[in-house]
mmCIF file of C-alpha atoms in Angstrom:
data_model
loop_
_atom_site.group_PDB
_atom_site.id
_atom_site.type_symbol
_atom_site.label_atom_id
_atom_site.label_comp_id
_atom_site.label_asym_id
_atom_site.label_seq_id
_atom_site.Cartn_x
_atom_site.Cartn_y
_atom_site.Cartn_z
ATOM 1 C CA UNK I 14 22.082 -2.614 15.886
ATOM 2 C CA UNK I 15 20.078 -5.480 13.844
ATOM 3 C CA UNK I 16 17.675 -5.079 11.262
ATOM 4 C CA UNK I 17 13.900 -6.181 11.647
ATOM 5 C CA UNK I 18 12.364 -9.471 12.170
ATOM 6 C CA UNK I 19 9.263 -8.947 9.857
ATOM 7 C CA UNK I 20 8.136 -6.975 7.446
ATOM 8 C CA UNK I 21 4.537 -5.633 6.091
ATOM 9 C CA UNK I 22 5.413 -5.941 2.461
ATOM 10 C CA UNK I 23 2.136 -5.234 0.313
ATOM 11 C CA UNK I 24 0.249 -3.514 -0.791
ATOM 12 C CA UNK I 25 -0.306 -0.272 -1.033
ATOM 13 C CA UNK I 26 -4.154 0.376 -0.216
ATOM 14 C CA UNK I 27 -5.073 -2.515 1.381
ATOM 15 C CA UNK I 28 -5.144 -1.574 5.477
ATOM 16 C CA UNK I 29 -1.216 -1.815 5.735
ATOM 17 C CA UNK I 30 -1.041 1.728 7.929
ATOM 18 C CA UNK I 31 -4.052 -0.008 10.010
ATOM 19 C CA UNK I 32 -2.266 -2.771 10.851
ATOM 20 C CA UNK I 33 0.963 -1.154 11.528
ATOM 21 C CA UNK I 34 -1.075 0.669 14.038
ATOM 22 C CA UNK I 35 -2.502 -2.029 15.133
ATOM 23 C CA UNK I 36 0.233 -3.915 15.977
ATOM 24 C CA UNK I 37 2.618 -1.325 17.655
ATOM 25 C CA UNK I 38 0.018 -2.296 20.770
ATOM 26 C CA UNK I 39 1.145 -5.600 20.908
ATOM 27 C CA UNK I 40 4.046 -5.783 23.821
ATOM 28 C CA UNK I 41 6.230 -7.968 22.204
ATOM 29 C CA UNK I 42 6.279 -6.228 18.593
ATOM 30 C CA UNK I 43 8.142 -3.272 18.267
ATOM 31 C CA UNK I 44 7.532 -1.518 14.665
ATOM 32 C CA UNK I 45 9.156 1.613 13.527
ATOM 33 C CA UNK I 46 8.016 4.677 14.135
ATOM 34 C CA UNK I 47 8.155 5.806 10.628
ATOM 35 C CA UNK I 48 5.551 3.928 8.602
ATOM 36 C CA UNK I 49 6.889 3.357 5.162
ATOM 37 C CA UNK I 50 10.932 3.888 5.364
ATOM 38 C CA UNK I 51 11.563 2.049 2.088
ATOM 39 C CA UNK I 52 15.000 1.009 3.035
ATOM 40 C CA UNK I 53 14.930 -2.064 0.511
ATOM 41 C CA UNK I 54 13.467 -0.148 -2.887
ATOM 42 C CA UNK I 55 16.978 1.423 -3.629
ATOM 43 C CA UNK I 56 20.649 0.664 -3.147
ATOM 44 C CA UNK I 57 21.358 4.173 -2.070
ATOM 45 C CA UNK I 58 20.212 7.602 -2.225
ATOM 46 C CA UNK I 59 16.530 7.621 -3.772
ATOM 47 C CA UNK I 60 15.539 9.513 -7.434
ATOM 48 C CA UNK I 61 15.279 12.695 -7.091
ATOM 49 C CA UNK I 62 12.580 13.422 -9.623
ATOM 50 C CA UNK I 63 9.028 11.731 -10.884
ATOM 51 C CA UNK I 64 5.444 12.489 -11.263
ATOM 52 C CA UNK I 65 3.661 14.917 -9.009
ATOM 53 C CA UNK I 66 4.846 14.785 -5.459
ATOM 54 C CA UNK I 67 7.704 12.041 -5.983
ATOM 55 C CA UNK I 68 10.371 14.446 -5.434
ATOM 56 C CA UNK I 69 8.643 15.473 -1.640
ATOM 57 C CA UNK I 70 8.357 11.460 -1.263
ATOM 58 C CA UNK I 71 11.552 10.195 -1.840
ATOM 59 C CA UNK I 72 12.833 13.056 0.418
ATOM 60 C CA UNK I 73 11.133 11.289 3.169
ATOM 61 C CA UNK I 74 13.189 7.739 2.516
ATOM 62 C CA UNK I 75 15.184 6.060 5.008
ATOM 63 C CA UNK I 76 18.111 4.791 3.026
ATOM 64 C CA UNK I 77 21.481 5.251 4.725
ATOM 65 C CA UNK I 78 21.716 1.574 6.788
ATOM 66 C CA UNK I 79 22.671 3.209 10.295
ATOM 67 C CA UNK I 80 19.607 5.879 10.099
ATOM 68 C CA UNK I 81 17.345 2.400 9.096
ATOM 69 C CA UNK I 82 18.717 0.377 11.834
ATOM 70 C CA UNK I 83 18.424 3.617 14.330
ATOM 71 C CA UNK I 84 14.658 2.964 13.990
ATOM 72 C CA UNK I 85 14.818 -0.160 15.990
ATOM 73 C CA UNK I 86 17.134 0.939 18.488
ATOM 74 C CA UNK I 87 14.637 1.531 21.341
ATOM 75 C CA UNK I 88 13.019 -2.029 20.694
ATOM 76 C CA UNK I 89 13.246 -3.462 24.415
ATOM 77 C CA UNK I 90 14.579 -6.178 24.713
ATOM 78 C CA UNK I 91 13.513 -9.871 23.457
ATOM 79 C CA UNK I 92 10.928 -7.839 21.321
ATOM 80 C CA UNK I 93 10.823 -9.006 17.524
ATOM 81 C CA UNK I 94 11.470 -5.289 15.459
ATOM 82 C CA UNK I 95 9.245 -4.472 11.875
ATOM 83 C CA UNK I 96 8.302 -1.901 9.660
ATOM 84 C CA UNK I 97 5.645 -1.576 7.062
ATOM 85 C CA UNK I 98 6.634 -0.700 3.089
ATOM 86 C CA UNK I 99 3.906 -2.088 0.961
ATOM 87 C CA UNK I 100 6.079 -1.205 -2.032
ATOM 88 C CA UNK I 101 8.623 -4.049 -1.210
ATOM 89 C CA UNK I 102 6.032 -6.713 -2.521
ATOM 90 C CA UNK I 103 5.860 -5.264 -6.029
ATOM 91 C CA UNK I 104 9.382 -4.097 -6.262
ATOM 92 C CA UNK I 105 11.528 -7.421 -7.458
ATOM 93 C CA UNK I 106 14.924 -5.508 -7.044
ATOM 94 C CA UNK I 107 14.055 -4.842 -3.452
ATOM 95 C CA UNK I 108 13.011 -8.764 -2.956
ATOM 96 C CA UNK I 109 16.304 -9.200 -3.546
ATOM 97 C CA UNK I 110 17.965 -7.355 -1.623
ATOM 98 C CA UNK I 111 15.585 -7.972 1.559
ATOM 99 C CA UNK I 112 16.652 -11.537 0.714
ATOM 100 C CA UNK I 113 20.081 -10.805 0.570
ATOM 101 C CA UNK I 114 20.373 -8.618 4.018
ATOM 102 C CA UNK I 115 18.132 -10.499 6.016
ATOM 103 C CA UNK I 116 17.167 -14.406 4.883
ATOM 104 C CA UNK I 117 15.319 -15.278 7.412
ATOM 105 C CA UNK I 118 12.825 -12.275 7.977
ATOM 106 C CA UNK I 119 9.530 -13.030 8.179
ATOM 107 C CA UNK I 120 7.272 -11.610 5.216
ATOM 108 C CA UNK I 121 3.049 -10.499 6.164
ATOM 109 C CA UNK I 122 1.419 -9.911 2.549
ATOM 110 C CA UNK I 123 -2.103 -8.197 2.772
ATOM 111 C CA UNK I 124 -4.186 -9.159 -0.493
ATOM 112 C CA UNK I 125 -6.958 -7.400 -1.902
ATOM 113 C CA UNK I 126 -8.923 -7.183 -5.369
ATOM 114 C CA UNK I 127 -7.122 -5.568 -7.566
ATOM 115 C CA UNK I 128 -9.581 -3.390 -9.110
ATOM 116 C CA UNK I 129 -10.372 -2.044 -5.391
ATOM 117 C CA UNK I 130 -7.009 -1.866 -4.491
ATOM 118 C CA UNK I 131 -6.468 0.582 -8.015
ATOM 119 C CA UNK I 132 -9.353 2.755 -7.364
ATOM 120 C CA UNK I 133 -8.578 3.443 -3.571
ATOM 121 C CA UNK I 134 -4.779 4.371 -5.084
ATOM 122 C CA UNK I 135 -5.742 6.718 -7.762
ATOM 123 C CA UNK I 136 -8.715 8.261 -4.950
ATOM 124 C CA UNK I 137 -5.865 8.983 -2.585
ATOM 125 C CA UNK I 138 -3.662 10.599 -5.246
ATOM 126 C CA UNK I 139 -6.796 12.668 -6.574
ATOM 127 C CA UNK I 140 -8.259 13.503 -3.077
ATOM 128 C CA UNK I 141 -4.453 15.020 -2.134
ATOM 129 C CA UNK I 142 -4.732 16.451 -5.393
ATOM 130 C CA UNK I 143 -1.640 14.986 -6.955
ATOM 131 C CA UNK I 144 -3.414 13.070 -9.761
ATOM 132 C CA UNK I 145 -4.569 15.194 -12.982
ATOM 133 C CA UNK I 146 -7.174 12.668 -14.741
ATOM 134 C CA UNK I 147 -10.331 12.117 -12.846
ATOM 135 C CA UNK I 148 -10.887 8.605 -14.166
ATOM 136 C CA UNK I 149 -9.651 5.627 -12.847
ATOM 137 C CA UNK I 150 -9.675 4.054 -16.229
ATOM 138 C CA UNK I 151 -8.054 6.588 -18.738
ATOM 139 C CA UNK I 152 -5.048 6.716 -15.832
ATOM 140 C CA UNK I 153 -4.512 3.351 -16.103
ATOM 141 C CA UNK I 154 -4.330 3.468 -19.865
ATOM 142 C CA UNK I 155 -1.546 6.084 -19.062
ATOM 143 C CA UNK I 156 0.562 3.556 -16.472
ATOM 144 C CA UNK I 157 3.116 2.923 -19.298
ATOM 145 C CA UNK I 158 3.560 6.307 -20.338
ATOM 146 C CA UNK I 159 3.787 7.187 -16.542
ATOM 147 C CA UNK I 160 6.361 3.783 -15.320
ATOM 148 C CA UNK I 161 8.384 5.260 -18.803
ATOM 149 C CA UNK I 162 8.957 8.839 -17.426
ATOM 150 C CA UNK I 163 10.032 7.828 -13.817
ATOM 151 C CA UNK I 164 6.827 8.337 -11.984
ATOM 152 C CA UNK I 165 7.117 6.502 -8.797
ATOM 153 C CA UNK I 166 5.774 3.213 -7.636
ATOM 154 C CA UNK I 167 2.023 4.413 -6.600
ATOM 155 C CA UNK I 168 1.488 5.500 -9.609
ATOM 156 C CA UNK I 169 1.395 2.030 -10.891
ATOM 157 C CA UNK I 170 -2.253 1.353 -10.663
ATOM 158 C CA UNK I 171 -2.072 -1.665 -12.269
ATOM 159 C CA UNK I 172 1.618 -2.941 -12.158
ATOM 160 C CA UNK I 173 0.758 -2.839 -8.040
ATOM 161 C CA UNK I 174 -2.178 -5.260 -8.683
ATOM 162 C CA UNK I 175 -0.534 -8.371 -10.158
ATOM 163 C CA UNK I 176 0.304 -9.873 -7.282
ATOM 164 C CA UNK I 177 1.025 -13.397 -8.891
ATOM 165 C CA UNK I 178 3.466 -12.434 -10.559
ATOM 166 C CA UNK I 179 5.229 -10.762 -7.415
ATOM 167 C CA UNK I 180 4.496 -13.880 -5.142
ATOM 168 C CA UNK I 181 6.066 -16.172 -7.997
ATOM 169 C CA UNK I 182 9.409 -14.426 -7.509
ATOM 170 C CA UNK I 183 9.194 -14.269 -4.069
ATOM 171 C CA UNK I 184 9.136 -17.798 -3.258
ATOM 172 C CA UNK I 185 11.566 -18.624 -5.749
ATOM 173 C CA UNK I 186 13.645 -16.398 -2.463
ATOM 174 C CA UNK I 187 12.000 -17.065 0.506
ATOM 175 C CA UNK I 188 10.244 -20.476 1.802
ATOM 176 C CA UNK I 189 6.910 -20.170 1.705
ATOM 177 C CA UNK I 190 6.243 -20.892 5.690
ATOM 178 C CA UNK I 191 8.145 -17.417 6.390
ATOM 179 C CA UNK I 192 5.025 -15.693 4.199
ATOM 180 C CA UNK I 193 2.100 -14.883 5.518
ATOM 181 C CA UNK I 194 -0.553 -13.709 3.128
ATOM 182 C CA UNK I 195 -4.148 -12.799 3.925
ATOM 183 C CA UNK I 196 -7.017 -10.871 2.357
ATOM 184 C CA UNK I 197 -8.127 -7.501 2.989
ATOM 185 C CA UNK I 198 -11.326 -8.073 3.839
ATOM 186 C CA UNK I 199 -10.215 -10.608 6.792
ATOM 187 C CA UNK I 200 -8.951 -7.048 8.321
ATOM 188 C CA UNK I 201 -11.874 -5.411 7.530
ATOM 189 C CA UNK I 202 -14.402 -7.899 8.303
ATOM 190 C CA UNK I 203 -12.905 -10.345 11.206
ATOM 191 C CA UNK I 204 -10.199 -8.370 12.504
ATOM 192 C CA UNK I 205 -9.552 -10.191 15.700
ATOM 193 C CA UNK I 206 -9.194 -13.321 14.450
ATOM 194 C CA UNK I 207 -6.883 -11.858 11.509
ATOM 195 C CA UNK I 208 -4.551 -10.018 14.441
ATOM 196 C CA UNK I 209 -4.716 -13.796 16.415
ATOM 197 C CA UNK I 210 -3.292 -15.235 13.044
ATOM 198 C CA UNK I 211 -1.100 -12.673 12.395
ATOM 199 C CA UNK I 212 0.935 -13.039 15.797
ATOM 200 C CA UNK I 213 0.506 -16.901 15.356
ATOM 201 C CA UNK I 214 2.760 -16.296 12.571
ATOM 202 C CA UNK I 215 5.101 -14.249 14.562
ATOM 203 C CA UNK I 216 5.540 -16.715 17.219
ATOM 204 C CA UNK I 217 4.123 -13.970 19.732
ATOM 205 C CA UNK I 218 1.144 -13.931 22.479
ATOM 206 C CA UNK I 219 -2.595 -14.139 20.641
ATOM 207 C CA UNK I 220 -5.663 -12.330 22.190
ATOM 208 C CA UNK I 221 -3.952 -9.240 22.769
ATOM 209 C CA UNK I 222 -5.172 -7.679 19.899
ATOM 210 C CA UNK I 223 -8.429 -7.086 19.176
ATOM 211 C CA UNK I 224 -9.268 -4.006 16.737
ATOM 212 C CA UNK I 225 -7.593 -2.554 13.588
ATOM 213 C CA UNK I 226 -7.907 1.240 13.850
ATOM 214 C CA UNK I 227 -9.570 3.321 11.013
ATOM 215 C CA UNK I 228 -6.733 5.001 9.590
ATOM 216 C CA UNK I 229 -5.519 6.585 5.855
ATOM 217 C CA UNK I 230 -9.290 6.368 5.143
ATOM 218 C CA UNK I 231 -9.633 7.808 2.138
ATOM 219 C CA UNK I 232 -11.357 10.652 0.987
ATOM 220 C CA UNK I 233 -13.189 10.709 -2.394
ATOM 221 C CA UNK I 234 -14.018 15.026 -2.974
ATOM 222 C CA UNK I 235 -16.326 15.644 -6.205
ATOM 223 C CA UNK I 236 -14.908 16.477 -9.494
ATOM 224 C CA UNK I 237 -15.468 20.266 -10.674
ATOM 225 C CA UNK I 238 -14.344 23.706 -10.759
ATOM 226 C CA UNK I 239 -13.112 23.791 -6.615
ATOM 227 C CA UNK I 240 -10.852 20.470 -7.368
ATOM 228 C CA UNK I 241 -9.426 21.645 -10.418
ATOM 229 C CA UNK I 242 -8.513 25.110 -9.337
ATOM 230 C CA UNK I 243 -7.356 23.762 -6.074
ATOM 231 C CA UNK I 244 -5.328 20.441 -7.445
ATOM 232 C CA UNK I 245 -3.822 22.455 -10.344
ATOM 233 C CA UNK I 246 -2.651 24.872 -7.620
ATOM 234 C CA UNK I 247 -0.957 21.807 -5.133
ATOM 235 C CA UNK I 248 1.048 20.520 -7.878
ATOM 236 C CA UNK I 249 2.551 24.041 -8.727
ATOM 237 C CA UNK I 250 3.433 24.667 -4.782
ATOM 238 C CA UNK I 251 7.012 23.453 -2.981
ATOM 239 C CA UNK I 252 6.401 20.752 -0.802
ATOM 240 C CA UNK I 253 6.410 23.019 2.019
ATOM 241 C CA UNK I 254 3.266 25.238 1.293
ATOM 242 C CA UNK I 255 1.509 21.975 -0.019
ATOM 243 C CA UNK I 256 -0.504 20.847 3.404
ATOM 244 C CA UNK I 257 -3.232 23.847 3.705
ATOM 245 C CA UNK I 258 -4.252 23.116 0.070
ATOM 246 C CA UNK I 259 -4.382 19.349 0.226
ATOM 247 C CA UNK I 260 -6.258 19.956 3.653
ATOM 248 C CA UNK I 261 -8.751 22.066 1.555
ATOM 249 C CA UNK I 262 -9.308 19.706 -1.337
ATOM 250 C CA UNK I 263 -10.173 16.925 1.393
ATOM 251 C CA UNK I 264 -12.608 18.795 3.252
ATOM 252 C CA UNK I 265 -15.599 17.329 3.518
ATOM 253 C CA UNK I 266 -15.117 14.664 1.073
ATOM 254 C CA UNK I 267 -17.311 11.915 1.137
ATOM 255 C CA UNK I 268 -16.013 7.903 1.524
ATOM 256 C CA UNK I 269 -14.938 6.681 -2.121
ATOM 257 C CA UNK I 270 -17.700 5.849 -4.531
ATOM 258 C CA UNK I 271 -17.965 2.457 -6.214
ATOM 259 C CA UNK I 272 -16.605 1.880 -9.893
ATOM 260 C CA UNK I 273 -19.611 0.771 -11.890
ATOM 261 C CA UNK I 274 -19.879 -2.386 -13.357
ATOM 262 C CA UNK I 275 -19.114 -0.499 -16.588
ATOM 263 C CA UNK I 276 -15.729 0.206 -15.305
ATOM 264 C CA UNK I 277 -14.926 -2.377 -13.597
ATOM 265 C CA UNK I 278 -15.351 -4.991 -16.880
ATOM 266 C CA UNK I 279 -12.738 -1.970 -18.363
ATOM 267 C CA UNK I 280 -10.121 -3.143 -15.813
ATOM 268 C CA UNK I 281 -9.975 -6.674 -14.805
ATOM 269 C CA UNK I 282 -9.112 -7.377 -18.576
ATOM 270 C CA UNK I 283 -5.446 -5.833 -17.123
ATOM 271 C CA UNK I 284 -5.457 -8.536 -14.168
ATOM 272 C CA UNK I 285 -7.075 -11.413 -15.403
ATOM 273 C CA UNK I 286 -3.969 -13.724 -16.871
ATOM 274 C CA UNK I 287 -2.217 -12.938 -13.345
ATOM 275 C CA UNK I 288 -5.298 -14.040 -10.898
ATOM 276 C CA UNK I 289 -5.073 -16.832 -12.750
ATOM 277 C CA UNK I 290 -1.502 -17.310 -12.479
ATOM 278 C CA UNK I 291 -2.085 -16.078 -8.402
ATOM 279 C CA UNK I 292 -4.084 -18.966 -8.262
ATOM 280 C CA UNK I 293 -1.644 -21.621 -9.052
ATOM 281 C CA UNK I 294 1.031 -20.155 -6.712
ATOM 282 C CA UNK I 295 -1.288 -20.052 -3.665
ATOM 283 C CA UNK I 296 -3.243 -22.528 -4.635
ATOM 284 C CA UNK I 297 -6.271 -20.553 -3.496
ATOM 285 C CA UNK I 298 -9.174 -19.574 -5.154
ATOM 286 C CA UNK I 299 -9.601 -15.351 -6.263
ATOM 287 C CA UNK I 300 -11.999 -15.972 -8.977
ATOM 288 C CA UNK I 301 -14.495 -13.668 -7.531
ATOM 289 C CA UNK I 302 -11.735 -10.689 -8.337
ATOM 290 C CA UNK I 303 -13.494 -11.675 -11.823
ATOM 291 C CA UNK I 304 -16.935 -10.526 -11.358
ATOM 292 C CA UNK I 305 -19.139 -7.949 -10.060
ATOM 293 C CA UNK I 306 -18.432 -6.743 -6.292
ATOM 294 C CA UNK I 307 -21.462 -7.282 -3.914
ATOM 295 C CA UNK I 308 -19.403 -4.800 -1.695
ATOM 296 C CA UNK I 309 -17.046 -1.854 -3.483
ATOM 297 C CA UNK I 310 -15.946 2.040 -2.692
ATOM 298 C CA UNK I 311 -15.461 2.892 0.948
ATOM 299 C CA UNK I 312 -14.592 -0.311 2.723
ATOM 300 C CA UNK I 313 -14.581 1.364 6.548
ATOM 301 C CA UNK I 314 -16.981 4.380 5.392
ATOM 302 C CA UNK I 315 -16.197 8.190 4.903
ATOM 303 C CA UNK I 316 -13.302 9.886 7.032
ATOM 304 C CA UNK I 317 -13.399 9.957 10.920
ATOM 305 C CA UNK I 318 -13.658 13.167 11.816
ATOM 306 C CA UNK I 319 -9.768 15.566 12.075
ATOM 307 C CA UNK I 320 -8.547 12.906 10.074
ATOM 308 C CA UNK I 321 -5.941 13.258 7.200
ATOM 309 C CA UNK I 322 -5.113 11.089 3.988
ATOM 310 C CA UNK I 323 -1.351 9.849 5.383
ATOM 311 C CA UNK I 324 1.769 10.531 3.979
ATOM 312 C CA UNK I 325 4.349 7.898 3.006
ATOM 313 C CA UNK I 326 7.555 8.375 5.699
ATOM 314 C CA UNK I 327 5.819 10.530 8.365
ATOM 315 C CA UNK I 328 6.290 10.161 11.740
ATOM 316 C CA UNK I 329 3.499 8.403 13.662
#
């Protein structure tokens, strides 16, 4: 048993179940086929509580180190193993302990602007019907209150967003030539050439992939009476009972709508001091994360057809 070679770690809501998809065609990559076991966010058994839904989430970790190396037991052989937890980015403790357990792993860090990268969260947790306010910016002024009472990781709108801070304490861990970071729109918009530089960076054959599959697009159904009788109903129901309401409440729903300018000048005031300091650790330039978006709301378009919003820790 061994544990993986590389890891997708960030971020939530920026094509990370894509390209896990995407690269469990290449024949030399072998990634888990749970998407999401969040091994590295706790030192044993998960919480047990949160905010709406935690409690079925955390149920769905893979924390016990034999079940997490079990998932890369049918690798064949001289295949490099991964999984994808987008979480393991933002979460310093689990840094650490990736750091600590495997030194050497090699990191893939997807990018994208953090206002985007917000709204798509809270429209997944509203379109499953988890989330209660139906405004991207009044549940970001609630983050604190929310991080304060346990509420899990993707409810941190924001907190998920400031990715310089999170790449400053990861390379004070890791060299930086065992990161690879990219943008999310290099998926979205040049996806071969993205794939090509992704297994470039794994030391594995380029030109075998070619596409990044439409997956976990997400869903953006209308505020009004339907959502709020429907949502107030999923959040009452066991886990168990939840799937033929969420499937309801994601019927039809159209691809996400674009923040206004309006809101958008609301929210980069909470990212603006770390694109800055994201900026001096890459040494790239994100100042367009500071002004209007010539392209916003539904990158990839509304929801192929039979498809659901995905759940963290399902089987693929």
């Amino acid at each position: 048993m061994s544990l993986p070679d590389f890891l997708i770690a960030g971020v939530p809501k920026a094509g990370t179940t894509a390209l896990h998809s995407a690269l469990q065609q290449h024949p030399e990559l072998y990634l888990s086929t749970v998407k999401e076991p969040k091994f590295f966010l706790t030192d044993g058994p998960p919480p047990t509580r949160g905010g709406p839904g935690d409690a079925a989430t955390y149920q769905e970790h893979v924390w016990r180190r034999a079940d997490y190396e079990a998932l890369f037991a049918q690798a064949p052989p001289g295949a490099l193993t991964g999984e994808s937890t987008p979480f393991y980015l933002y979460d310093l403790a689990a840094q650490r302990r990736i750091h600590a357990a495997v030194p050497g792993v090699r990191l893939i860090v997807t990018l994208r602007d953090p206002v985007e990268r917000a709204h798509s969260n809270w429209t997944h947790l509203w379109s499953a019907g988890l989330e209660p306010i139906g405004d991207l910016v009044r549940a970001c002024e609630a983050e604190q209150r929310r991080i304060a009472d346990g509420w899990a990781h993707f409810w941190h709108y924001v907190g998920l967003g400031r990715y310089g801070e999170q790449l400053e304490h990861l390379f004070d861990l890791f060299p930086r030539d065992q990161v690879l970071i990219f943008r999310y729109r290099d998926l979205v918009d040049r996806p071969a050439a993205t794939l090509d530089r992704i297994c470039a960076f794994l030391g594995v054959r380029q030109g075998v992939l070619t596409e990044v599959p439409r997956e976990n697009v997400t869903a953006h159904p209308a505020a009004g009476a339907r959502h709020l009788m429907l949502s107030t109903l999923r959040r009452c129901l066991p886990a168990a009972l939840t799937e033929p309401v969420e499937a309801l409440l994601q019927r039809r729903g159209a691809a996400r709508r674009p923040l206004s300018w309006e809101q958008r000048q609301r929210l980069i005031p909470y990212f603006a001091d770390d694109i800055r300091l994201l900026q001096r650790v890459t040494g790239e330039d994100f100042s367009d994360w500071l002004r209007p978006r010539e392209r916003s709301g539904g990158l990839v378009g509304a929801r192929p057809p039979g498809q659901r919003q995905s759940r963290n820790g399902r089987r693929s």
